[in-house]
mmCIF file of C-alpha atoms and ligand atoms in Angstrom:
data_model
loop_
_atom_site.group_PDB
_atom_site.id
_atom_site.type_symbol
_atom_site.label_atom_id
_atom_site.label_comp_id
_atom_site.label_asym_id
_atom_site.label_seq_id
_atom_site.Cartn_x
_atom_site.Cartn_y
_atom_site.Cartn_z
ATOM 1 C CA UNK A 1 -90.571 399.954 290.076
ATOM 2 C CA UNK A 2 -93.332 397.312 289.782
ATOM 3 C CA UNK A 3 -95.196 399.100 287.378
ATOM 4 C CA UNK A 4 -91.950 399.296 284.647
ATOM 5 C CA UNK A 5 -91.106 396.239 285.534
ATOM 6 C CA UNK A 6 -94.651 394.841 284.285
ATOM 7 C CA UNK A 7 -94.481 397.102 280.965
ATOM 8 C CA UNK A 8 -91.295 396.149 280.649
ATOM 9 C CA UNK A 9 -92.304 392.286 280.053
ATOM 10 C CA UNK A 10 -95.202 393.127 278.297
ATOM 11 C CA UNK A 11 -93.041 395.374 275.438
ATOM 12 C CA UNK A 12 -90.765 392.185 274.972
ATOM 13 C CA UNK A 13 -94.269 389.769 275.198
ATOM 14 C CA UNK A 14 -95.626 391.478 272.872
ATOM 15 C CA UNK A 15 -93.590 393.384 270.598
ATOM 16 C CA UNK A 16 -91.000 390.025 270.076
ATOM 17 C CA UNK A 17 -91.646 386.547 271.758
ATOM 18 C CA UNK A 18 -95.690 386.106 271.337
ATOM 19 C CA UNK A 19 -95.890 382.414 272.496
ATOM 20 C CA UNK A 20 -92.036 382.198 272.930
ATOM 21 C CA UNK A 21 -91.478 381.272 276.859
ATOM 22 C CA UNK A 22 -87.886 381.319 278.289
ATOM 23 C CA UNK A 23 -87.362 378.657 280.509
ATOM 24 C CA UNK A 24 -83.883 379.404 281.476
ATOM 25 C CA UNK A 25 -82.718 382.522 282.978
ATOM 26 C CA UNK A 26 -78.717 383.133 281.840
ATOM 27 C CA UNK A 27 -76.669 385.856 282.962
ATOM 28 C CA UNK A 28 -73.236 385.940 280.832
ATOM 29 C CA UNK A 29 -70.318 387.721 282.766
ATOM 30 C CA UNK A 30 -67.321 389.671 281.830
ATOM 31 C CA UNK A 31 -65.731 388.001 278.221
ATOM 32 C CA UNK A 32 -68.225 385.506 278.595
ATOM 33 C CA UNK A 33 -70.537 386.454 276.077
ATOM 34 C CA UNK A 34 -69.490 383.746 273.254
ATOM 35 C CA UNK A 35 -72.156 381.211 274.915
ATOM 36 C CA UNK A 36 -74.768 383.281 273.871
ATOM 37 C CA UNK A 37 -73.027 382.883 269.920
ATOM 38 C CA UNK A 38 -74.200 379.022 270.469
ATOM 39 C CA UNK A 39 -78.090 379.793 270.962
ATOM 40 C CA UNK A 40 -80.501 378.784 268.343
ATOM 41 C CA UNK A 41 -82.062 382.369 268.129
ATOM 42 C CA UNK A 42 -85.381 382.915 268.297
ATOM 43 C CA UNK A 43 -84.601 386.919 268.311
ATOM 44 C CA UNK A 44 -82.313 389.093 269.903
ATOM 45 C CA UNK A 45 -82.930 392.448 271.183
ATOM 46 C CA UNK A 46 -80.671 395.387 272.150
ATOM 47 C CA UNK A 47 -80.811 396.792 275.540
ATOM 48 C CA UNK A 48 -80.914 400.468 274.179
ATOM 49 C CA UNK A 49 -84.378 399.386 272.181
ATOM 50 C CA UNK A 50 -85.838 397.729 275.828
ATOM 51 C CA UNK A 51 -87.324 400.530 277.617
ATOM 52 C CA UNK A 52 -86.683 400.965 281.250
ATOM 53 C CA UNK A 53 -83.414 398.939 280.635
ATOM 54 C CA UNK A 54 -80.001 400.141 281.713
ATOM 55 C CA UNK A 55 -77.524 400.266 279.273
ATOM 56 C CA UNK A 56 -74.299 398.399 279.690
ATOM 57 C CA UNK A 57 -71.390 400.593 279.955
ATOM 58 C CA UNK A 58 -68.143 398.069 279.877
ATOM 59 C CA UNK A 59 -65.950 397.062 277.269
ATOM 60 C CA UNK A 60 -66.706 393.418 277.126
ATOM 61 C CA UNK A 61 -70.209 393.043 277.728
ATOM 62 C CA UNK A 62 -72.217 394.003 274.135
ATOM 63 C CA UNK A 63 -75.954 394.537 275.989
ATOM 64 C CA UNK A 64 -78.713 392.858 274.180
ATOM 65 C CA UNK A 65 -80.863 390.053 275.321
ATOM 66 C CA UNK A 66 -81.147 386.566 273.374
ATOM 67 C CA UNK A 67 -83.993 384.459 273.117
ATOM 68 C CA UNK A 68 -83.876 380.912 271.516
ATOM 69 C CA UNK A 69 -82.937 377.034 272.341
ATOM 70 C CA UNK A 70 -80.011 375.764 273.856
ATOM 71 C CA UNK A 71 -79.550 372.374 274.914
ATOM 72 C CA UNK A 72 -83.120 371.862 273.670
ATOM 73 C CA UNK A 73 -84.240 374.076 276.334
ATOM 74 C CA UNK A 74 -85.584 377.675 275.377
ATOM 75 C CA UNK A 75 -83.844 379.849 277.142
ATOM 76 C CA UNK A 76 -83.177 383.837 277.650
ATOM 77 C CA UNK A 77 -79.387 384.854 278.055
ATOM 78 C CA UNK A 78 -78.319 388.730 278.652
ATOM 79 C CA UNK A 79 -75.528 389.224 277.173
ATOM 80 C CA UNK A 80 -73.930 391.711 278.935
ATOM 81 C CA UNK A 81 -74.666 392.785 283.064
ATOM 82 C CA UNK A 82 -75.241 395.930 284.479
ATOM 83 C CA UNK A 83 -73.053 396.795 287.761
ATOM 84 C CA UNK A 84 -72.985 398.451 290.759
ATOM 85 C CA UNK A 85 -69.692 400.556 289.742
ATOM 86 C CA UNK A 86 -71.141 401.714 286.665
ATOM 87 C CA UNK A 87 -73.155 403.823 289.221
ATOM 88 C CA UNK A 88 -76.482 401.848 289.112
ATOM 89 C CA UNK A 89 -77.962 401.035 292.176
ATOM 90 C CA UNK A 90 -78.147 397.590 292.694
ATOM 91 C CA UNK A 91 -81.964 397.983 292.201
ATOM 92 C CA UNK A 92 -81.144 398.554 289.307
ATOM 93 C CA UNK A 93 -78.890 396.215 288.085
ATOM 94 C CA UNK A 94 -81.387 393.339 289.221
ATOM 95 C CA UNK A 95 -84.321 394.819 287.071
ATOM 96 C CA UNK A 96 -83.820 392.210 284.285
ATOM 97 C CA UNK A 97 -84.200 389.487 286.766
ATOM 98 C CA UNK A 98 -87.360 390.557 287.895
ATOM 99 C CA UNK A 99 -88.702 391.086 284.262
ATOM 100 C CA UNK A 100 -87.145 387.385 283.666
ATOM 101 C CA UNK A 101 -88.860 386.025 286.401
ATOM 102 C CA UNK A 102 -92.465 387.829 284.844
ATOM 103 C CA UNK A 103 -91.414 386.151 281.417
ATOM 104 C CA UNK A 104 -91.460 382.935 282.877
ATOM 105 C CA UNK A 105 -87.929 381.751 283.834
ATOM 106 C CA UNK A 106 -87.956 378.670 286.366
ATOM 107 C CA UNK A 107 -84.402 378.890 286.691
ATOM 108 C CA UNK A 108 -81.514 381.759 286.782
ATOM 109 C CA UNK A 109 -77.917 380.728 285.634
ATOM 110 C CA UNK A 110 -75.034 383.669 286.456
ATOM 111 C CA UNK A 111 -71.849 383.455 285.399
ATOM 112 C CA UNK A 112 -68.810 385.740 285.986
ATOM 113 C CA UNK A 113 -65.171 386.418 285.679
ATOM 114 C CA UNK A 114 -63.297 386.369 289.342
ATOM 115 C CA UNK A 115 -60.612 386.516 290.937
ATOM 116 C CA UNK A 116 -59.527 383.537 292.928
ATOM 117 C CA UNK A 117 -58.144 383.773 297.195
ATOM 118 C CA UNK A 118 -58.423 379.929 297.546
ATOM 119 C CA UNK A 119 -54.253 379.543 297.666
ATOM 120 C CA UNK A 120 -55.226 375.816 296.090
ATOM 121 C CA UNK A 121 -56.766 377.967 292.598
ATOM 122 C CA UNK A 122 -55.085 378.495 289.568
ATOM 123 C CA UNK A 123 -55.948 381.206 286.835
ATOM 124 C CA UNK A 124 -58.666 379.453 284.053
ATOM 125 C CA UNK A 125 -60.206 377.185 286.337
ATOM 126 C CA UNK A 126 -63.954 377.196 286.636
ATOM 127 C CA UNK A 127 -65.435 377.448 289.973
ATOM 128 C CA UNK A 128 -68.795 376.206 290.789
ATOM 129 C CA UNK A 129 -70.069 378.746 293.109
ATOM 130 C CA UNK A 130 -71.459 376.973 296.698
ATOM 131 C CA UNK A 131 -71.943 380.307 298.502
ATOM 132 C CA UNK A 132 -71.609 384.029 298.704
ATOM 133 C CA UNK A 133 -70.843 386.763 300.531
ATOM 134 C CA UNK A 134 -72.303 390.104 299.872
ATOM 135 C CA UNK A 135 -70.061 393.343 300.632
ATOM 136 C CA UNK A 136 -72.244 395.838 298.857
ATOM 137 C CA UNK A 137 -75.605 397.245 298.917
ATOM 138 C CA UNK A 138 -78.683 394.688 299.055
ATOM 139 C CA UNK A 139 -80.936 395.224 296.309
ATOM 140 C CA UNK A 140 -83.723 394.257 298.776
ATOM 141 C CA UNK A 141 -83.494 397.459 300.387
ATOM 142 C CA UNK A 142 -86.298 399.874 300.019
ATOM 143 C CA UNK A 143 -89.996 399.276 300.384
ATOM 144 C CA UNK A 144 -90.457 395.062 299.793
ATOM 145 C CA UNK A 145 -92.514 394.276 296.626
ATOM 146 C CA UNK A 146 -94.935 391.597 298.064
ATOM 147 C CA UNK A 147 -95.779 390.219 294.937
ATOM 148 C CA UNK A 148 -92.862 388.605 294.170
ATOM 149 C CA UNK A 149 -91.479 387.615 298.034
ATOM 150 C CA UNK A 150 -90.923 388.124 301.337
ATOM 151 C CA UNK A 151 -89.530 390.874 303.586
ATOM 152 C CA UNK A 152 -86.985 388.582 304.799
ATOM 153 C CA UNK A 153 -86.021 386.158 302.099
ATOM 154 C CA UNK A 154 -83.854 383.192 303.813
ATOM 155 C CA UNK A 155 -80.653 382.679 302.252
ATOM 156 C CA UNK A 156 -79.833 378.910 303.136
ATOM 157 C CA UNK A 157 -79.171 377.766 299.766
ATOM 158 C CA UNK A 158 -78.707 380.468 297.470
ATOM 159 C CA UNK A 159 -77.085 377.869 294.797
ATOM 160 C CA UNK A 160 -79.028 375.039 294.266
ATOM 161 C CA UNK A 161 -78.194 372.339 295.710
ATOM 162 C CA UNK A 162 -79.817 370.475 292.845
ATOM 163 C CA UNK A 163 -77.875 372.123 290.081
ATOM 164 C CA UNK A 164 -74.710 372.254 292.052
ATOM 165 C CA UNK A 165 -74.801 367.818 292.004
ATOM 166 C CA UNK A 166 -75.970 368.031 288.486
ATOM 167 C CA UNK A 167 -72.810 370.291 287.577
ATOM 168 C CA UNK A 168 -70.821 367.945 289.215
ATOM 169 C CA UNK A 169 -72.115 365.232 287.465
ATOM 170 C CA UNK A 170 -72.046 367.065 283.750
ATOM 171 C CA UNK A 171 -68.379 368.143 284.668
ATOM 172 C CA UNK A 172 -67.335 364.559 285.294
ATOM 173 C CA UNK A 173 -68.804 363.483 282.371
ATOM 174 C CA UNK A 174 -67.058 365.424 280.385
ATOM 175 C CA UNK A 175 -63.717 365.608 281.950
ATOM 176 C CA UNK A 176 -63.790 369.022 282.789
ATOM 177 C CA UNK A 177 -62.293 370.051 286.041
ATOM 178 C CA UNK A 178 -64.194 372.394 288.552
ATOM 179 C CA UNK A 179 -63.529 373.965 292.035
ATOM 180 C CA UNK A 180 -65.863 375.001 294.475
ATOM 181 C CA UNK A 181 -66.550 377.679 296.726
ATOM 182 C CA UNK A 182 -67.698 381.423 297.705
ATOM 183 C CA UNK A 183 -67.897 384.067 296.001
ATOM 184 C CA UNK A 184 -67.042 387.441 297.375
ATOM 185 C CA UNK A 185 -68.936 390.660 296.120
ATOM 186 C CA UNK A 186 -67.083 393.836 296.406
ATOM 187 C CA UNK A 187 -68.305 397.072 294.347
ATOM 188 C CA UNK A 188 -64.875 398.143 292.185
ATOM 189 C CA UNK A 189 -64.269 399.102 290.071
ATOM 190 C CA UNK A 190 -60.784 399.152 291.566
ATOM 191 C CA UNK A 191 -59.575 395.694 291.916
ATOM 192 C CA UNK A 192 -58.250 394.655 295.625
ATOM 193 C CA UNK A 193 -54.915 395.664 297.658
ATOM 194 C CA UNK A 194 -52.862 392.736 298.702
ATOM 195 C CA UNK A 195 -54.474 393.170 302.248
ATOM 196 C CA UNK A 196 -57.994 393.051 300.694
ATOM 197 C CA UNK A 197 -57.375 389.753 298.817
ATOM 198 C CA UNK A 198 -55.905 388.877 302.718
ATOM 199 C CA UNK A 199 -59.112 389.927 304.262
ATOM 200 C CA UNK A 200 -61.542 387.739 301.831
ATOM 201 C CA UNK A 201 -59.352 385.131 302.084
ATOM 202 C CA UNK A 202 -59.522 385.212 306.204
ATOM 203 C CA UNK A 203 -63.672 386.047 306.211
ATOM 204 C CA UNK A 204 -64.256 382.540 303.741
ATOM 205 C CA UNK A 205 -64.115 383.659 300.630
ATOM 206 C CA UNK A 206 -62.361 381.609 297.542
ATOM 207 C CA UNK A 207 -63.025 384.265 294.961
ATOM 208 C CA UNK A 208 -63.945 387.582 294.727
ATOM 209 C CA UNK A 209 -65.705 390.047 292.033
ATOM 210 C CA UNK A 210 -68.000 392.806 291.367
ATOM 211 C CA UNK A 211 -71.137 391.057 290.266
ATOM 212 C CA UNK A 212 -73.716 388.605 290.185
ATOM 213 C CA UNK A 213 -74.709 388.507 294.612
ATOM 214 C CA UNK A 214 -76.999 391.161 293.364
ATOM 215 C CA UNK A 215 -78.706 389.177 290.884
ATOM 216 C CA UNK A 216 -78.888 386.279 292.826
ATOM 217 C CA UNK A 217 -80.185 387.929 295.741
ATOM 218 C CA UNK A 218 -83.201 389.331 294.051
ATOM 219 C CA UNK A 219 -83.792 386.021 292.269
ATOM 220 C CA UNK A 220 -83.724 384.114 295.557
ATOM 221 C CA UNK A 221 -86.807 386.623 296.298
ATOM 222 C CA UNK A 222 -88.700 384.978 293.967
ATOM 223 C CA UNK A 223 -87.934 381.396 294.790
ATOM 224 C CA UNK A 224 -86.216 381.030 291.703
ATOM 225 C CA UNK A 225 -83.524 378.026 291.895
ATOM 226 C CA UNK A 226 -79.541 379.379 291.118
ATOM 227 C CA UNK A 227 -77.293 378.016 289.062
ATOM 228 C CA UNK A 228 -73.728 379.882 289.333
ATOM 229 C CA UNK A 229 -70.505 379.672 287.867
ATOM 230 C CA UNK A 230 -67.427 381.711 287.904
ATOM 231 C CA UNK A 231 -64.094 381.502 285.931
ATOM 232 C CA UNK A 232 -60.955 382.353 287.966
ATOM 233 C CA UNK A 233 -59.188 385.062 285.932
ATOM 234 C CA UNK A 234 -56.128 386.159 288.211
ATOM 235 C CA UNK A 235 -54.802 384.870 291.602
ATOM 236 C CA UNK A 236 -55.394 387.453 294.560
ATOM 237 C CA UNK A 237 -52.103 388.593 296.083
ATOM 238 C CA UNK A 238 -50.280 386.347 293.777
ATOM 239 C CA UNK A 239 -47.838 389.671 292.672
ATOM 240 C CA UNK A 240 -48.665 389.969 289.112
ATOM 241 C CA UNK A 241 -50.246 393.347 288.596
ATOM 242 C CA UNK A 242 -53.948 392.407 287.832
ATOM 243 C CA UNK A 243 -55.161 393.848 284.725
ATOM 244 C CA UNK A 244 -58.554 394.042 283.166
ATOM 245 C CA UNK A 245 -57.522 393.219 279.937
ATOM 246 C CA UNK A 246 -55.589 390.139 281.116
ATOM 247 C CA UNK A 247 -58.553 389.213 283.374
ATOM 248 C CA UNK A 248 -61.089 388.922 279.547
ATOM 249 C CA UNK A 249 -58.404 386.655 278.169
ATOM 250 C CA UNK A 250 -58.206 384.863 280.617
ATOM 251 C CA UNK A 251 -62.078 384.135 280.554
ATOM 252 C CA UNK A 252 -62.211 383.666 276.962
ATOM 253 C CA UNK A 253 -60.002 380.557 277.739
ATOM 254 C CA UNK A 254 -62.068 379.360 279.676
ATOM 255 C CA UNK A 255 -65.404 379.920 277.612
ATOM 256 C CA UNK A 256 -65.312 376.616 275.945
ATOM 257 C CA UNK A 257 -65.336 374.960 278.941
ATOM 258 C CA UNK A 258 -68.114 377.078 280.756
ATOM 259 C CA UNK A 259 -70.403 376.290 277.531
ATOM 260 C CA UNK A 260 -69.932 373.141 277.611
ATOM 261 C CA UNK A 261 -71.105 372.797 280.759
ATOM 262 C CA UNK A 262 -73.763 374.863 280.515
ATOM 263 C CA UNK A 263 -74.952 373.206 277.321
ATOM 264 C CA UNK A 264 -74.805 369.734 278.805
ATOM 265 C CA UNK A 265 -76.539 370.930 282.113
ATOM 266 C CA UNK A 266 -79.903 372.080 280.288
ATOM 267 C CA UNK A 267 -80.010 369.137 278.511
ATOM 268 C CA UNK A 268 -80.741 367.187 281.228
ATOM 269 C CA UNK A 269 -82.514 369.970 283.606
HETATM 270 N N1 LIG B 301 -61.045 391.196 291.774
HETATM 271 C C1 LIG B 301 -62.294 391.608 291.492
HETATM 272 N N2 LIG B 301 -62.934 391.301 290.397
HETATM 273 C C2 LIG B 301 -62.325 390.521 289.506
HETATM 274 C C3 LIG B 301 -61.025 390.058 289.720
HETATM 275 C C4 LIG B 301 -60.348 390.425 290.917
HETATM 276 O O1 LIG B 301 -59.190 390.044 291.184
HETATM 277 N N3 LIG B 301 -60.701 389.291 288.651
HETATM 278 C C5 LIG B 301 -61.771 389.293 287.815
HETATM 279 N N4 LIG B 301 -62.753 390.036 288.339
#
């Protein structure tokens, strides 16, 4: 794993970004993509062309990685995730972290599309995300790789409480209202039962989804300060038959937001 990991980041350092050094690690989520539209490209590259990548397999997600400046910060955003359902192992779907981490990100930024348990939600509001908890396979497991952390990586603030006060502050700013609270990974791809959304609800959680605890688990290895985000798509339980479909639209509403946020965050990381 170490060794494509290393080749990896040495194809992309060498084949496309010479002195070009992301700063900013960005994950875009489900319908989410559109940030990635507002990047001053440096270059873009499809997953299929990135050896050792998985390819994305979802509707939604387009699966190419974008280098460039946003918020006068240079940043690298995938556009598109990998999940567990598609039938990677999380290993797997944390790869690009660890070859973002070996480009030189200081900072990791995920963003997803959930759906929200916290009775006080509504669908299209943005949740800042405080906390997790993880319901599916730890991409830790298997032999530790030393070189970029520990055995047992402390999870006491997996969202930085640094970038959670400057959210806050960017959100105020620009009148743009956010929850907060903790996220919920569980694998899908089927979305929850009533008594599921019940049971999150009663363990803590305030949103649930298939994503992004992978990602920040493995980042959190390395040290490397979180940033996420998640827009509430549906409400749990609520009645409505929860739909996919509905669930993108309902993020794409809520893009402009997200962005801005995003945008005005870097800009005074
Ligand atoms: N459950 C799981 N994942 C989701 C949901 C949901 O209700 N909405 C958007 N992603």
């Amino acid at each position: 794993m170490l060794e494509k990991i290393k080749n990896t980041t040495s194809f992309l350092q060498t084949n496309y970004l010479k002195d070009f050094t992301p700063k900013v690690g960005i994950i875009l989520g489900t319908g989410l993509g559109g940030l990635a539209t507002k990047i001053e490209k440096f270059v873009e590259i499809k997953y299929s062309e990135i050896p050792n990548f998985p390819q994305s397999t979802v509707a939604g997600h387009s699966g190419k990685l974008v280098f460039g400046k946003l918020g006068g910060v240079n940043v690298v955003a995938m556009q598109g995730r990998f999940h567990y359902y598609e039938g990677y192992t999380t290993q797997e779907v944390t790869f690009p972290v660890r070859v973002m981490k070996l480009l030189g990100i200081n900072y990791l930024f995920v963003s997803n599309a959930s759906g929200g348990v916290n009775q006080t939600f509504s669908a299209g509001d943005i949740m800042i995300i405080n906390d997790h908890i993880n319901l599916i396979p730890n991409p830790l497991i298997g032999k530790n790789m030393d070189e970029f952390g520990v055995r047992f990586p402390e999870m006491s603030e997996p969202y930085s409480h640094e970038l959670i006060s400057l959210a806050e502050k960017c959100a105020k700013e620009l009148n743009i209202d956010v929850k907060k609270g903790v996220y919920t990974a569980l694998s899908g791809p089927s979305l929850e039962t009533n008594a599921e959304y019940r049971f999150i609800r009663t363990i803590g959680g305030d949103a649930v989804g298939m994503s992004t605890v992978p990602e920040v688990i493995v980042a959190r290895h390395m040290q490397l300060p979180v940033f996420g985000i998640s827009v509430i798509t549906n409400i749990g339980g609520s009645g409505k038959k929860d739909s996919h479909e509905e669930n993108c639209r309902v993020g794409q509403s809520a893009e402009e937001r997200l962005s801005k946020l995003i945008i005005n965050m870097l800009e005074q990381l």
